Tab-separated table of C-alpha atoms in Angstrom:
chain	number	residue	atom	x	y	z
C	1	UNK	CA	42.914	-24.499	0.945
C	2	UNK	CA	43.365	-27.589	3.829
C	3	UNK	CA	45.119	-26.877	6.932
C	4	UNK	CA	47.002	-29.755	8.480
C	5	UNK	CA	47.765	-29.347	12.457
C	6	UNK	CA	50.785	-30.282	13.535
C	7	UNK	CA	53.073	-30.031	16.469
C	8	UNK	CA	55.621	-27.478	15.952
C	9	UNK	CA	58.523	-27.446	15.127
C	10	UNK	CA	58.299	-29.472	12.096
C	11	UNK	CA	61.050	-29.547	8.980
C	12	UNK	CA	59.473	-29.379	5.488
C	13	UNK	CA	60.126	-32.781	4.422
C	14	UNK	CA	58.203	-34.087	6.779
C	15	UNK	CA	55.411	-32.071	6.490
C	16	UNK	CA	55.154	-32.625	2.866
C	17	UNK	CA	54.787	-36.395	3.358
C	18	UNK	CA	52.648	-35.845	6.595
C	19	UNK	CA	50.409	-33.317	4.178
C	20	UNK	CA	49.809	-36.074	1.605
C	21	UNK	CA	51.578	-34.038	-1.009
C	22	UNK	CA	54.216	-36.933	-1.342
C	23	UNK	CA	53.821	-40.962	-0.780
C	24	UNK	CA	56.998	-41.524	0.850
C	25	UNK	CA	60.093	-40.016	2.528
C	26	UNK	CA	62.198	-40.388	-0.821
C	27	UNK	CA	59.460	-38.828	-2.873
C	28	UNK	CA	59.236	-35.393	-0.650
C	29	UNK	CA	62.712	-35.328	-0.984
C	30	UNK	CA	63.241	-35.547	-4.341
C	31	UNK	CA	60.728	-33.078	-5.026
C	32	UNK	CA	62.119	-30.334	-2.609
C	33	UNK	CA	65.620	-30.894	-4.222
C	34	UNK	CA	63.853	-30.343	-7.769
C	35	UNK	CA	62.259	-26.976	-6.842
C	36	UNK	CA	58.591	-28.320	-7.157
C	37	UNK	CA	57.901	-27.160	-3.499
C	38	UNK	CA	57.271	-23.630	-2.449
C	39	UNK	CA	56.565	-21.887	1.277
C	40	UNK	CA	55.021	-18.800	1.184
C	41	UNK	CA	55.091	-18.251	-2.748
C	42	UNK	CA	59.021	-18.804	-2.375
C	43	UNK	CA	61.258	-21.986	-3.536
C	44	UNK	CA	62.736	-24.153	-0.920
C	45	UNK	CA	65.390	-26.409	-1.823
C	46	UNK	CA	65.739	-27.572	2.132
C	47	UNK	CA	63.735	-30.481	3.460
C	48	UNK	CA	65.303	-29.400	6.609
C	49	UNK	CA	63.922	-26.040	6.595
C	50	UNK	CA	61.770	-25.238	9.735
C	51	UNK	CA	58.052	-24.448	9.188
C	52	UNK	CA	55.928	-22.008	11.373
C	53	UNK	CA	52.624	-21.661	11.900
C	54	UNK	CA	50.470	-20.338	9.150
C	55	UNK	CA	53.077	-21.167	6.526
C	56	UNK	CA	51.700	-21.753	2.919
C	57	UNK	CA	53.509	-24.863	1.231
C	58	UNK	CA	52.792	-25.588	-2.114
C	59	UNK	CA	53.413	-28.315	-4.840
C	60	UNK	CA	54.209	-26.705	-8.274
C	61	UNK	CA	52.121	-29.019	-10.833
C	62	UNK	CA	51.790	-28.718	-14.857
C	63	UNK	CA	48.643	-27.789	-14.365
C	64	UNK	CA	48.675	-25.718	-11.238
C	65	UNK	CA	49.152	-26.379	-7.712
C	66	UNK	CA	48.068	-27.635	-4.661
C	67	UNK	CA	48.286	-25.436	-1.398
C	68	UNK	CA	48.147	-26.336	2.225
C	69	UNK	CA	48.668	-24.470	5.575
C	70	UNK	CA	50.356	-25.291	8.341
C	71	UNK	CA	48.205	-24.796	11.663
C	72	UNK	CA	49.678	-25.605	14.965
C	73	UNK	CA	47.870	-27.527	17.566
């Protein structure tokens, strides 16, 4: 699993774009809203949800998923 370092505090939209997991703004929100996004195993519906450090976020795909950590600098 990747860790990206960021400066805390960061929302989850954000992070998901800044993580790669979505190409654009629009994207990473859609995908949130749709329930393909997890943080720590759980659903999160809120791009504006606040990440901490060592949080798990993961995008739910057909065939699996891709995981990344949060690690702040």
């Amino acid at each position: 699993m990747n860790s990206i370092e960021v400066s805390l505090p960061i929302k989850l939209g954000q992070f998901v774009k800044l993580a790669s997991l979505a190409e654009t703004g629009g994207q990473a929100r859609e995908m949130i809203e749709m329930g393909d996004i997890t943080v720590n195993g759980q659903v999160e519906t809120h791009r504006g949800h606040h990440l901490s450090n060592g949080d798990i976020v993961s995008l739910i795909l057909a065939d699996g998923e891709i995981a990344v950590e949060v690690a702040a600098i």
